[in-house]
Short mmCIF file of C-alpha atoms in Angstrom, two decimals:
data_model
loop_
_atom_site.label_atom_id
_atom_site.label_comp_id
_atom_site.label_asym_id
_atom_site.label_seq_id
_atom_site.Cartn_x
_atom_site.Cartn_y
_atom_site.Cartn_z
CA MET A 55 104.78 216.44 -21.08
CA ARG A 56 102.37 213.72 -19.95
CA ARG A 57 98.83 214.43 -21.05
CA PRO A 58 97.39 216.96 -18.59
CA THR A 59 94.00 216.31 -17.04
CA ILE A 60 90.73 218.23 -17.22
CA VAL A 61 88.46 217.43 -14.25
CA THR A 62 84.70 218.05 -14.54
CA VAL A 63 82.38 218.08 -11.51
CA ASP A 64 78.57 217.97 -11.66
CA ASP A 65 76.03 216.03 -9.61
CA ASP A 66 73.49 215.93 -12.49
CA PRO A 67 74.30 212.79 -14.57
CA ASP A 68 72.90 214.30 -17.79
CA VAL A 69 74.87 217.54 -17.44
CA SER A 70 78.01 215.63 -16.44
CA ALA A 71 77.71 213.40 -19.49
CA ALA A 72 77.15 216.40 -21.76
CA ILE A 73 80.15 218.39 -20.55
CA SER A 74 82.39 215.30 -20.65
CA ARG A 75 81.22 214.50 -24.20
CA ASP A 76 81.90 218.02 -25.44
CA LEU A 77 85.33 218.21 -23.81
CA HIS A 78 86.34 214.74 -25.09
CA SER A 79 85.36 215.65 -28.64
CA GLN A 80 87.32 218.90 -28.64
CA TYR A 81 90.31 218.23 -26.37
CA GLY A 82 90.57 214.44 -25.98
CA SER A 83 93.64 214.14 -28.20
CA GLU A 84 95.72 216.38 -25.91
CA TYR A 85 94.05 216.10 -22.48
CA ARG A 86 92.59 213.39 -20.28
CA VAL A 87 89.01 214.25 -19.27
CA VAL A 88 87.94 212.85 -15.88
CA ALA A 89 84.39 213.29 -14.58
CA ALA A 90 83.37 213.43 -10.91
CA ALA A 91 79.80 213.32 -9.55
CA SER A 92 80.41 215.37 -6.38
CA GLY A 93 82.86 217.73 -4.74
CA GLU A 94 84.14 214.99 -2.43
CA GLN A 95 84.76 212.65 -5.36
CA ALA A 96 86.54 215.43 -7.26
CA LEU A 97 88.85 216.16 -4.31
CA ALA A 98 89.73 212.48 -4.03
CA THR A 99 90.50 212.40 -7.75
CA LEU A 100 92.70 215.50 -7.46
CA ALA A 101 94.56 213.99 -4.50
CA ARG A 102 95.22 210.83 -6.49
CA LEU A 103 96.50 212.82 -9.47
CA ALA A 104 98.76 214.87 -7.20
CA LEU A 105 100.20 211.71 -5.66
CA ARG A 106 101.04 210.46 -9.17
CA ASP A 107 102.49 213.86 -10.13
CA GLN A 108 99.91 214.15 -12.94
CA PRO A 109 99.37 217.77 -14.05
CA VAL A 110 95.82 219.17 -13.85
CA ALA A 111 95.18 221.92 -16.38
CA LEU A 112 91.52 222.78 -15.76
CA ILE A 113 88.74 222.13 -13.24
CA VAL A 114 85.19 222.70 -14.51
CA ALA A 115 82.71 222.74 -11.62
CA ASP A 116 78.98 223.32 -11.35
CA GLN A 117 78.08 225.85 -8.67
CA ARG A 118 74.82 224.31 -7.41
CA MET A 119 75.73 220.94 -5.91
CA PRO A 120 74.00 219.83 -2.68
CA ALA A 121 76.88 218.75 -0.43
CA MET A 122 79.57 221.14 -1.64
CA THR A 123 79.17 224.13 -3.95
CA GLY A 124 81.43 224.62 -6.94
CA ILE A 125 83.15 227.57 -5.30
CA GLU A 126 83.83 225.57 -2.11
CA LEU A 127 85.29 222.77 -4.22
CA LEU A 128 87.52 225.10 -6.24
CA ARG A 129 88.79 226.70 -3.03
CA GLN A 130 89.80 223.32 -1.59
CA ALA A 131 91.21 222.14 -4.93
CA GLU A 132 94.06 224.63 -4.52
CA THR A 133 95.70 222.16 -2.13
CA HIS A 134 96.08 219.44 -4.77
CA ALA A 135 96.16 221.41 -8.04
CA PRO A 136 97.41 224.94 -7.26
CA GLY A 137 98.14 225.82 -10.89
CA ALA A 138 94.94 224.52 -12.44
CA LYS A 139 92.60 226.95 -14.19
CA LYS A 140 89.15 227.26 -12.59
CA LEU A 141 85.90 227.44 -14.59
CA LEU A 142 82.54 227.72 -12.82
CA LEU A 143 79.28 226.67 -14.50
CA THR A 144 76.45 228.70 -13.07
CA ALA A 145 72.88 229.91 -13.53
CA TYR A 146 72.09 233.56 -14.20
CA ALA A 147 70.85 233.97 -10.61
CA ASP A 148 74.33 233.13 -9.29
CA THR A 149 76.36 235.60 -11.37
CA ASN A 150 77.01 237.91 -8.40
CA VAL A 151 78.42 234.97 -6.45
CA ALA A 152 80.61 234.03 -9.41
CA ILE A 153 81.95 237.58 -9.78
CA ALA A 154 82.77 237.70 -6.07
CA ALA A 155 84.67 234.42 -6.47
CA ILE A 156 87.09 236.12 -8.87
CA ASN A 157 88.53 237.94 -5.84
CA ASP A 158 87.78 235.31 -3.21
CA ILE A 159 89.31 232.20 -4.81
CA GLY A 160 90.96 233.51 -7.99
CA LEU A 161 88.22 232.15 -10.26
CA ASP A 162 89.44 232.36 -13.86
CA TYR A 163 86.10 232.31 -15.69
CA TYR A 164 82.41 231.67 -15.15
CA LEU A 165 80.01 230.43 -17.81
CA LEU A 166 76.21 230.54 -17.79
CA LYS A 167 74.34 227.32 -18.48
CA PRO A 168 73.35 226.06 -20.99
CA TRP A 169 76.47 226.43 -23.12
CA ASP A 170 75.02 225.29 -26.46
CA PRO A 171 76.33 225.57 -29.06
CA PRO A 172 79.72 224.68 -27.49
CA GLN A 173 81.63 225.91 -30.57
CA GLU A 174 80.43 229.44 -29.80
CA ARG A 175 80.03 229.54 -26.03
CA LEU A 176 82.14 226.82 -24.39
CA PHE A 177 85.21 226.11 -26.52
CA PRO A 178 86.43 229.72 -26.98
CA ALA A 179 86.48 230.21 -23.20
CA ILE A 180 88.26 226.93 -22.56
CA ASP A 181 90.70 227.53 -25.42
CA GLY A 182 91.86 230.72 -23.72
CA LEU A 183 92.20 229.05 -20.30
CA LEU A 184 94.17 226.09 -21.66
CA THR A 185 96.43 228.35 -23.71
CA ASP A 186 97.23 230.34 -20.57
CA TRP A 187 97.89 227.15 -18.61
CA ARG A 188 100.20 225.79 -21.31
CA HIS A 189 102.06 229.09 -21.37
CA ALA A 190 102.55 228.96 -17.59
CA ASN A 191 103.53 225.28 -17.66
CA PRO A 192 105.74 224.72 -20.70
CA ASP A 193 107.25 221.34 -21.40
CA ARG A 194 110.92 221.90 -20.69
CA ALA A 195 112.05 218.34 -21.42
CA GLY A 196 114.93 218.33 -23.88
CA GLY A 197 114.91 222.11 -24.03
CA LEU A 198 117.29 224.96 -23.39
CA ARG A 199 119.59 224.78 -20.36
CA VAL A 200 121.33 227.73 -18.72
CA VAL A 201 124.20 227.44 -16.25
CA GLY A 202 125.17 230.54 -14.31
CA HIS A 203 125.74 232.41 -11.06
CA ARG A 204 122.83 233.59 -8.93
CA TRP A 205 124.41 237.02 -8.48
CA SER A 206 125.79 237.44 -12.01
CA VAL A 207 124.68 240.48 -14.03
CA ARG A 208 125.00 238.64 -17.33
CA SER A 209 123.18 235.56 -15.99
CA HIS A 210 120.29 237.77 -14.95
CA GLU A 211 120.25 239.42 -18.38
CA VAL A 212 120.12 236.04 -20.12
CA LYS A 213 117.28 234.75 -17.91
CA THR A 214 115.34 237.99 -18.35
CA PHE A 215 115.72 237.84 -22.15
CA LEU A 216 114.50 234.23 -22.25
CA ASP A 217 111.59 234.87 -19.86
CA ARG A 218 110.39 237.95 -21.73
CA ASN A 219 110.61 236.17 -25.09
CA HIS A 220 108.67 233.18 -23.70
CA VAL A 221 111.53 230.72 -24.27
CA PRO A 222 111.32 227.77 -21.82
CA TYR A 223 114.59 226.82 -20.14
CA LEU A 224 116.07 224.97 -17.19
CA TRP A 225 118.29 226.97 -14.81
CA PHE A 226 121.32 225.43 -13.07
CA GLU A 227 123.07 227.37 -10.29
CA ILE A 228 126.82 226.74 -10.43
CA ASP A 229 127.31 227.11 -6.66
CA ARG A 230 124.41 224.84 -5.72
CA ASP A 231 123.90 222.17 -8.41
CA ALA A 232 126.31 219.31 -9.11
CA GLU A 233 124.64 218.99 -12.50
CA ALA A 234 125.68 222.57 -13.30
CA ARG A 235 129.33 221.74 -12.72
CA ARG A 236 129.01 218.56 -14.80
CA LEU A 237 127.50 220.49 -17.73
CA VAL A 238 130.30 223.06 -17.64
CA GLU A 239 132.88 220.27 -17.74
CA LEU A 240 131.11 218.45 -20.58
CA ALA A 241 130.97 221.68 -22.59
CA GLY A 242 134.72 222.16 -22.18
CA ALA A 243 134.07 225.49 -20.49
CA THR A 244 135.13 227.14 -17.22
CA THR A 245 133.31 229.32 -14.74
CA ASP A 246 134.80 232.33 -16.55
CA HIS A 247 132.57 231.49 -19.51
CA LEU A 248 129.31 231.71 -17.53
CA PRO A 249 126.49 232.03 -18.18
CA LEU A 250 126.64 228.98 -20.39
CA VAL A 251 123.61 228.43 -22.64
CA LEU A 252 123.20 224.92 -24.02
CA VAL A 253 121.04 224.98 -27.16
CA PRO A 254 119.62 221.53 -28.07
CA ASP A 255 120.11 221.92 -31.83
CA GLY A 256 122.82 224.55 -31.99
CA PRO A 257 126.22 225.62 -30.66
CA ASN A 258 126.84 226.17 -26.97
CA LEU A 259 126.86 229.88 -26.10
CA ARG A 260 129.33 231.34 -23.62
CA SER A 261 128.24 234.57 -21.92
CA PRO A 262 126.06 235.49 -24.92
CA SER A 263 124.64 238.91 -25.70
CA PRO A 264 120.89 239.25 -26.38
CA LEU A 265 121.66 239.40 -30.10
CA ASP A 266 123.73 236.18 -29.87
CA LEU A 267 120.84 234.48 -28.06
CA ALA A 268 118.26 235.71 -30.56
CA ASP A 269 120.31 234.48 -33.52
CA ALA A 270 120.90 231.06 -31.91
CA LEU A 271 117.19 230.68 -31.14
CA ARG A 272 116.23 231.78 -34.68
CA ILE A 273 114.45 234.86 -33.41
CA ARG A 274 114.26 237.37 -36.24
CA THR A 275 116.87 240.12 -35.81
CA ARG A 276 116.85 241.62 -39.32
CA ALA A 277 114.17 243.21 -41.45
CA GLU A 278 113.29 241.31 -44.62
CA GLN A 279 111.91 244.03 -46.90
CA PRO A 280 113.73 247.04 -48.38
CA LEU A 281 110.84 249.43 -47.67
CA TYR A 282 107.81 249.40 -45.36
CA ASP A 283 104.71 251.54 -45.09
CA VAL A 284 105.33 251.93 -41.36
CA CYS A 285 108.20 251.12 -39.01
CA ILE A 286 107.21 250.93 -35.33
CA VAL A 287 110.07 251.52 -32.92
CA GLY A 288 109.27 249.80 -29.62
CA GLY A 289 107.29 246.64 -28.88
CA GLY A 290 105.34 247.62 -25.76
CA PRO A 291 101.51 247.87 -25.64
CA ALA A 292 101.47 251.00 -27.83
CA GLY A 293 103.82 249.51 -30.42
CA LEU A 294 102.05 246.13 -30.52
CA ALA A 295 98.63 247.79 -30.85
CA ALA A 296 99.96 249.94 -33.70
CA ALA A 297 101.33 246.82 -35.40
CA VAL A 298 98.01 244.95 -35.12
CA TYR A 299 96.02 247.83 -36.59
CA ALA A 300 98.58 248.61 -39.31
CA ALA A 301 99.05 245.04 -40.52
CA SER A 302 95.34 244.18 -40.30
CA GLU A 303 94.58 247.20 -42.50
CA GLY A 304 97.02 246.19 -45.22
CA LEU A 305 100.08 248.28 -44.40
CA SER A 306 103.47 246.60 -44.70
CA THR A 307 104.65 246.76 -41.09
CA VAL A 308 107.79 246.08 -39.10
CA VAL A 309 108.32 246.41 -35.34
CA VAL A 310 111.87 246.97 -34.05
CA GLU A 311 112.33 246.18 -30.34
CA ARG A 312 115.65 246.40 -28.52
CA GLU A 313 114.85 243.74 -25.89
CA ALA A 314 111.64 241.72 -26.00
CA PRO A 315 107.97 242.40 -26.74
CA GLY A 316 105.73 243.87 -24.07
CA GLY A 317 107.77 246.71 -22.58
CA GLN A 318 107.41 247.38 -18.86
CA ALA A 319 103.86 246.01 -18.97
CA SER A 320 105.17 242.52 -19.78
CA GLN A 321 106.90 242.40 -16.38
CA SER A 322 103.71 242.98 -14.39
CA ALA A 323 102.55 240.05 -12.29
CA ALA A 324 98.94 241.22 -12.68
CA ILE A 325 97.09 243.87 -14.68
CA GLU A 326 93.72 243.94 -12.97
CA ASN A 327 92.08 247.08 -14.35
CA TYR A 328 92.36 246.31 -18.07
CA LEU A 329 88.96 246.31 -19.76
CA GLY A 330 87.52 242.91 -20.61
CA PHE A 331 89.51 240.79 -18.13
CA PRO A 332 87.53 240.70 -14.86
CA LYS A 333 90.10 238.47 -13.16
CA GLY A 334 92.95 240.49 -14.64
CA LEU A 335 95.86 239.01 -16.55
CA THR A 336 99.61 239.00 -16.27
CA GLY A 337 101.71 241.30 -18.38
CA SER A 338 103.26 238.19 -19.90
CA ASP A 339 99.83 236.88 -20.94
CA LEU A 340 98.85 240.20 -22.47
CA THR A 341 102.11 240.32 -24.41
CA HIS A 342 101.77 236.71 -25.56
CA ARG A 343 98.28 237.39 -26.92
CA ALA A 344 99.34 240.63 -28.61
CA VAL A 345 102.38 239.06 -30.29
CA ALA A 346 100.14 236.26 -31.63
CA GLN A 347 97.85 238.90 -33.15
CA VAL A 348 100.78 240.76 -34.69
CA SER A 349 102.05 237.54 -36.28
CA ARG A 350 98.59 236.51 -37.45
CA PHE A 351 98.17 239.72 -39.45
CA GLY A 352 101.61 239.43 -41.01
CA ALA A 353 103.65 242.18 -39.36
CA GLU A 354 107.37 241.50 -38.95
CA MET A 355 109.04 241.71 -35.56
CA VAL A 356 112.76 242.44 -35.35
CA LEU A 357 114.02 241.76 -31.82
CA ALA A 358 117.24 242.39 -29.85
CA ARG A 359 118.08 245.36 -32.09
CA GLU A 360 118.46 248.88 -30.74
CA VAL A 361 117.52 251.91 -32.85
CA VAL A 362 120.17 254.65 -32.68
CA GLY A 363 118.88 257.30 -35.07
CA ILE A 364 116.30 258.48 -37.57
CA GLU A 365 116.72 260.68 -40.62
CA PRO A 366 114.52 261.91 -43.50
CA ARG A 367 115.56 260.65 -46.94
CA GLY A 368 113.29 262.40 -49.39
CA PRO A 369 109.94 260.59 -49.40
CA VAL A 370 111.08 257.96 -46.88
CA LEU A 371 112.58 257.81 -43.39
CA GLY A 372 115.70 255.89 -42.46
CA VAL A 373 115.80 254.13 -39.08
CA ARG A 374 119.38 253.25 -38.16
CA LEU A 375 120.18 250.20 -36.00
CA ALA A 376 123.06 249.73 -33.56
CA GLY A 377 126.07 247.97 -35.00
CA SER A 378 124.91 247.76 -38.58
CA GLY A 379 121.73 247.68 -40.58
CA GLU A 380 118.78 249.97 -41.06
CA VAL A 381 115.08 250.00 -41.94
CA GLU A 382 113.46 252.35 -44.44
CA ALA A 383 109.79 253.23 -44.17
CA ARG A 384 107.31 255.77 -45.45
CA SER A 385 106.24 256.55 -41.87
CA VAL A 386 107.47 255.83 -38.34
CA VAL A 387 105.69 255.35 -35.01
CA VAL A 388 107.90 255.94 -31.96
CA ALA A 389 106.64 253.79 -29.08
CA THR A 390 109.80 253.28 -27.04
CA GLY A 391 108.09 253.84 -23.70
CA VAL A 392 109.87 254.79 -20.51
CA SER A 393 112.38 253.24 -18.15
CA TYR A 394 112.62 253.62 -14.38
CA ARG A 395 114.60 256.59 -13.09
CA ARG A 396 117.92 255.78 -11.44
CA LEU A 397 118.13 255.84 -7.67
CA ALA A 398 121.05 257.82 -6.30
CA ALA A 399 122.49 256.01 -3.27
CA PRO A 400 126.12 255.25 -2.38
CA GLY A 401 127.09 251.67 -3.25
CA LEU A 402 123.99 251.00 -5.34
CA ASP A 403 125.38 251.20 -8.88
CA GLY A 404 127.99 248.53 -8.22
CA LEU A 405 125.30 246.07 -7.13
CA ILE A 406 122.91 246.43 -10.08
CA GLY A 407 122.18 242.95 -11.37
CA ARG A 408 123.56 241.44 -8.15
CA GLY A 409 120.60 241.93 -5.84
CA VAL A 410 119.58 245.40 -7.06
CA TYR A 411 117.18 245.56 -10.02
CA TYR A 412 115.13 248.19 -11.82
CA GLY A 413 111.71 246.66 -12.28
CA ALA A 414 110.98 242.96 -11.81
CA ASN A 415 109.75 240.13 -13.98
CA ALA A 416 106.96 238.05 -12.53
CA ALA A 417 109.39 235.12 -12.72
CA ASP A 418 111.86 236.88 -10.41
CA ALA A 419 109.70 236.22 -7.36
CA ALA A 420 110.52 232.51 -6.96
CA GLN A 421 114.25 233.14 -6.53
CA CYS A 422 113.50 235.32 -3.47
CA GLU A 423 111.98 232.46 -1.47
CA GLY A 424 112.56 232.88 2.26
CA ASP A 425 114.53 236.14 1.87
CA GLU A 426 114.08 239.74 3.00
CA VAL A 427 112.98 241.82 0.01
CA PHE A 428 112.67 245.59 -0.38
CA VAL A 429 110.66 247.43 -3.03
CA VAL A 430 111.09 251.16 -3.70
CA GLY A 431 108.11 252.98 -5.22
CA ALA A 432 104.47 253.82 -4.69
CA ALA A 433 102.86 253.45 -8.13
CA ASN A 434 100.78 250.49 -9.30
CA SER A 435 103.85 248.72 -10.73
CA ALA A 436 105.51 248.74 -7.29
CA GLY A 437 102.33 247.51 -5.60
CA GLN A 438 101.86 244.62 -8.01
CA ALA A 439 105.52 243.64 -7.63
CA ALA A 440 105.26 243.69 -3.82
CA LEU A 441 102.22 241.40 -3.89
CA ASN A 442 103.89 238.98 -6.27
CA LEU A 443 107.15 238.89 -4.31
CA ALA A 444 105.26 238.36 -1.06
CA ARG A 445 104.11 234.96 -2.34
CA TYR A 446 107.68 233.69 -1.86
CA ALA A 447 109.66 236.11 0.30
CA LYS A 448 109.87 235.93 4.07
CA ARG A 449 108.96 239.61 4.19
CA VAL A 450 108.54 242.44 1.67
CA THR A 451 109.11 246.02 2.79
CA LEU A 452 107.62 248.68 0.53
CA LEU A 453 109.63 251.90 0.89
CA VAL A 454 107.52 254.96 0.03
CA ARG A 455 108.80 258.55 -0.05
CA GLY A 456 105.32 260.04 0.40
CA GLY A 457 102.96 260.04 3.33
CA ALA A 458 100.24 257.77 1.93
CA LEU A 459 100.02 254.96 -0.60
CA GLU A 460 96.61 256.20 -1.71
CA ASP A 461 98.20 259.32 -3.21
CA SER A 462 99.71 257.40 -6.12
CA MET A 463 98.41 253.80 -6.08
CA SER A 464 95.01 252.40 -7.09
CA ASN A 465 92.73 251.67 -4.18
CA TYR A 466 92.27 247.97 -4.99
CA LEU A 467 96.03 247.45 -4.69
CA VAL A 468 96.30 249.42 -1.45
CA GLU A 469 93.60 247.24 0.13
CA ARG A 470 95.36 244.03 -0.88
CA ILE A 471 98.76 245.24 0.34
CA VAL A 472 97.34 246.23 3.74
CA ALA A 473 95.68 242.80 4.00
CA THR A 474 98.90 240.86 3.19
CA ALA A 475 100.56 239.82 6.42
CA ASN A 476 104.16 239.70 5.19
CA ILE A 477 104.16 243.10 3.48
CA GLU A 478 105.31 246.06 5.57
CA VAL A 479 104.78 249.61 4.28
CA ALA A 480 107.38 252.18 5.40
CA LEU A 481 106.09 255.66 4.59
CA ARG A 482 108.34 258.74 4.35
CA SER A 483 111.31 256.42 3.85
CA GLU A 484 114.09 256.22 1.28
CA VAL A 485 117.22 254.19 0.51
CA VAL A 486 120.40 256.22 1.13
CA GLY A 487 123.00 253.46 0.93
CA CYS A 488 123.67 249.88 -0.16
CA GLY A 489 126.26 247.42 1.13
CA GLY A 490 127.68 244.11 0.00
CA ASP A 491 130.71 242.58 -1.67
CA THR A 492 129.64 240.06 -4.30
CA HIS A 493 125.94 240.89 -3.95
CA LEU A 494 123.53 243.05 -1.96
CA GLU A 495 123.71 242.33 1.76
CA SER A 496 122.36 245.45 3.48
CA LEU A 497 120.48 248.71 2.97
CA THR A 498 120.63 252.02 4.78
CA VAL A 499 117.13 253.46 5.08
CA ALA A 500 116.47 257.05 6.16
CA ASP A 501 113.36 258.60 7.66
CA ARG A 502 112.59 261.69 5.56
CA ASP A 503 111.10 263.60 8.48
CA SER A 504 113.54 262.96 11.31
CA GLY A 505 116.62 262.15 9.22
CA ALA A 506 117.22 259.05 11.37
CA ARG A 507 119.01 256.22 9.59
CA ARG A 508 118.96 252.47 10.12
CA GLU A 509 120.88 249.66 8.49
CA VAL A 510 118.88 246.54 7.65
CA PRO A 511 119.91 243.17 6.15
CA ALA A 512 118.63 242.75 2.58
CA SER A 513 119.28 240.37 -0.30
CA TRP A 514 116.98 241.95 -2.87
CA LEU A 515 116.05 245.51 -3.85
CA PHE A 516 113.58 246.20 -6.66
CA ILE A 517 113.21 249.81 -7.77
CA PHE A 518 110.09 251.32 -9.37
CA ILE A 519 110.49 255.10 -9.39
CA GLY A 520 109.55 257.74 -11.92
CA ALA A 521 109.51 257.52 -15.68
CA ALA A 522 112.43 258.45 -17.92
CA PRO A 523 111.51 258.38 -21.64
CA ARG A 524 113.71 256.42 -24.04
CA THR A 525 114.22 259.18 -26.58
CA GLU A 526 117.92 260.01 -26.49
CA TRP A 527 118.39 258.23 -29.81
CA LEU A 528 116.23 260.83 -31.57
CA GLY A 529 118.85 263.55 -31.14
CA GLU A 530 117.75 266.91 -32.56
CA ALA A 531 115.52 265.39 -35.22
CA VAL A 532 112.39 265.39 -33.04
CA ALA A 533 111.29 268.07 -30.55
CA ARG A 534 111.22 266.96 -26.92
CA ASP A 535 110.47 268.71 -23.65
CA PRO A 536 113.24 269.23 -21.03
CA ALA A 537 112.49 265.81 -19.49
CA GLY A 538 112.81 264.07 -22.86
CA PHE A 539 109.13 263.39 -23.63
CA ILE A 540 108.16 263.82 -27.29
CA VAL A 541 106.10 266.89 -28.17
CA THR A 542 103.21 266.16 -30.54
CA GLY A 543 100.14 267.67 -32.16
CA GLN A 544 98.81 270.93 -30.80
CA ASP A 545 101.68 271.25 -28.36
CA LEU A 546 103.92 271.90 -31.37
CA THR A 547 102.01 275.12 -32.04
CA SER A 548 102.94 276.61 -28.66
CA PRO A 549 105.56 279.40 -28.69
CA ALA A 550 108.21 277.09 -27.24
CA TYR A 551 108.05 274.66 -30.19
CA ALA A 552 106.37 276.50 -33.07
CA ALA A 553 109.68 277.04 -34.86
CA ARG A 554 110.18 273.25 -35.07
CA TRP A 555 107.16 272.74 -37.39
CA ALA A 556 107.94 273.71 -40.98
CA LEU A 557 104.87 272.67 -43.01
CA PRO A 558 101.94 274.97 -43.89
CA ARG A 559 99.42 272.40 -42.59
CA PRO A 560 99.03 271.94 -38.82
CA PRO A 561 100.57 268.83 -37.24
CA MET A 562 98.24 265.89 -36.71
CA ALA A 563 97.32 264.81 -33.18
CA LEU A 564 100.21 262.38 -32.50
CA GLU A 565 102.59 263.73 -35.11
CA THR A 566 106.02 264.92 -34.03
CA SER A 567 108.05 267.86 -35.34
CA LEU A 568 109.38 265.52 -38.05
CA PRO A 569 106.48 265.01 -40.51
CA GLY A 570 105.50 261.37 -40.90
CA VAL A 571 106.91 260.43 -37.51
CA PHE A 572 104.29 259.82 -34.80
CA ALA A 573 104.62 259.14 -31.06
CA ALA A 574 102.40 256.74 -29.11
CA GLY A 575 102.19 255.62 -25.49
CA ASP A 576 104.23 256.62 -22.46
CA VAL A 577 106.98 258.27 -24.52
CA ARG A 578 104.58 261.06 -25.55
CA LEU A 579 104.30 264.30 -23.58
CA GLU A 580 101.17 264.37 -21.36
CA SER A 581 100.35 260.69 -21.98
CA MET A 582 98.29 258.80 -19.37
CA LYS A 583 100.95 256.19 -18.41
CA ARG A 584 98.40 253.35 -18.45
CA VAL A 585 98.32 250.21 -20.58
CA ALA A 586 94.86 250.97 -21.96
CA SER A 587 95.79 254.51 -23.01
CA ALA A 588 98.99 253.23 -24.65
CA VAL A 589 96.94 250.73 -26.67
CA GLY A 590 94.59 253.56 -27.67
CA ASP A 591 97.53 255.71 -28.75
CA GLY A 592 98.88 252.85 -30.86
CA ALA A 593 95.55 252.39 -32.64
CA MET A 594 95.11 256.13 -33.18
CA SER A 595 98.62 256.51 -34.58
CA ILE A 596 97.79 254.15 -37.45
CA ALA A 597 94.67 256.12 -38.35
CA LEU A 598 96.96 259.16 -38.64
CA VAL A 599 99.54 257.19 -40.62
CA HIS A 600 96.83 256.35 -43.16
CA ARG A 601 95.99 260.04 -43.44
CA PHE A 602 99.66 260.96 -43.85
CA LEU A 603 100.26 258.35 -46.53
CA GLY A 604 97.23 259.66 -48.36
#
């Protein structure tokens, strides 16, 4: 990638020189630093960079400038540099204005002046902003290429795996791109072999499984040690938090994840109520940061491997993997989370992966540009997805079984949905049928009160309903309630489950009916089903693991 640009804007020559000097010294080897003395001059600079197709990574603007305030400049800068991160330099008296700008213009960060010493106050903030920008704008030159069908189940699986594992790639649609057809011919393949994944330094992959992809990309798919202190099953927020605390406290730790790190949270376009991030952050960003922490402390991550069973083996526990292989550990944390419940509607199952999807990656929105999109659900995940999809779709219809969004969705999301012109909310509505040959083409929507039905054209349906725990692999080894959620702690002493606990000591708070096995996050009975509570569960589980290991 050409060197991205950092633009600084301040009308005070001394302050402008100081910020430029500090940024040059820290980031000059990777970024161009361009200074502007006014908002007008900065806008002209941004227009010139846009004309040259030069990427702008960060705009640092002072708030108190006479002709144009920093916030006014950053609002107008969206025209020329829509993806740039925005940092406002402000005085203490203007903090309320800066906080309001987080909602008004999507301000990423504000910093009080003076920022000395920059190593403590300026650089850490900018490091985070530039890391996020780099993550959102990877250099794809010479990288992975994927050729496939827009409405192919396997193509969607491949793209989802790559997106969720933060692997940059270029997508070529076989029915739209001449280059796609050329690549298939060069690879000696046919359309029956799609999706075709062209790895720069490895063999071409024809319709690969997630495990094939992981192996080709040198993503770890096998545990390296014969025995661990703790094996964490599931790499969502609870599992990643458990891994950070376990590894940082000296426990040999392995995380086994069947798909990619982050769980359902990684697919969220915005998590806005997570403590410490006033602007919010994407699920992908949160996952990226958590995985970096896990790696920093030395925990292993085994990806694209599904766990199919667990069994006590004297002083250790055996965790069996699908196909072949296993992991042995002195303790286990189950953090497999939940999946969306299936929607029962005629014609729907045959269209899954071909216009019908359970959940949605933030990256899915761009492919819906100009189309009619429907979202089923009324929880926060459905609301965030609707807002993200509305950035590209012609119209998004949110289908809600209940009578009010406020009954199940956070107020801040309800307000934003109501204020978005191309989102329509259909209350007391449900999908009762799907139509289409090669992909979704229509939906039948019923009014739950009158029973009236209407057929509407639709290319995309994203479903966010209920929570089904991923616990079937536990079999009879671990007590679960009728819905499949894992029973832990005091709940094991109730008459319904008391017979499942065999030790003279009482079970610990997150301990399951199998001693040494703990449950954390959404998979646990009576859990909060929030990212923050899942992280708390993960941290708490390791404190209990320490106690169990003695």
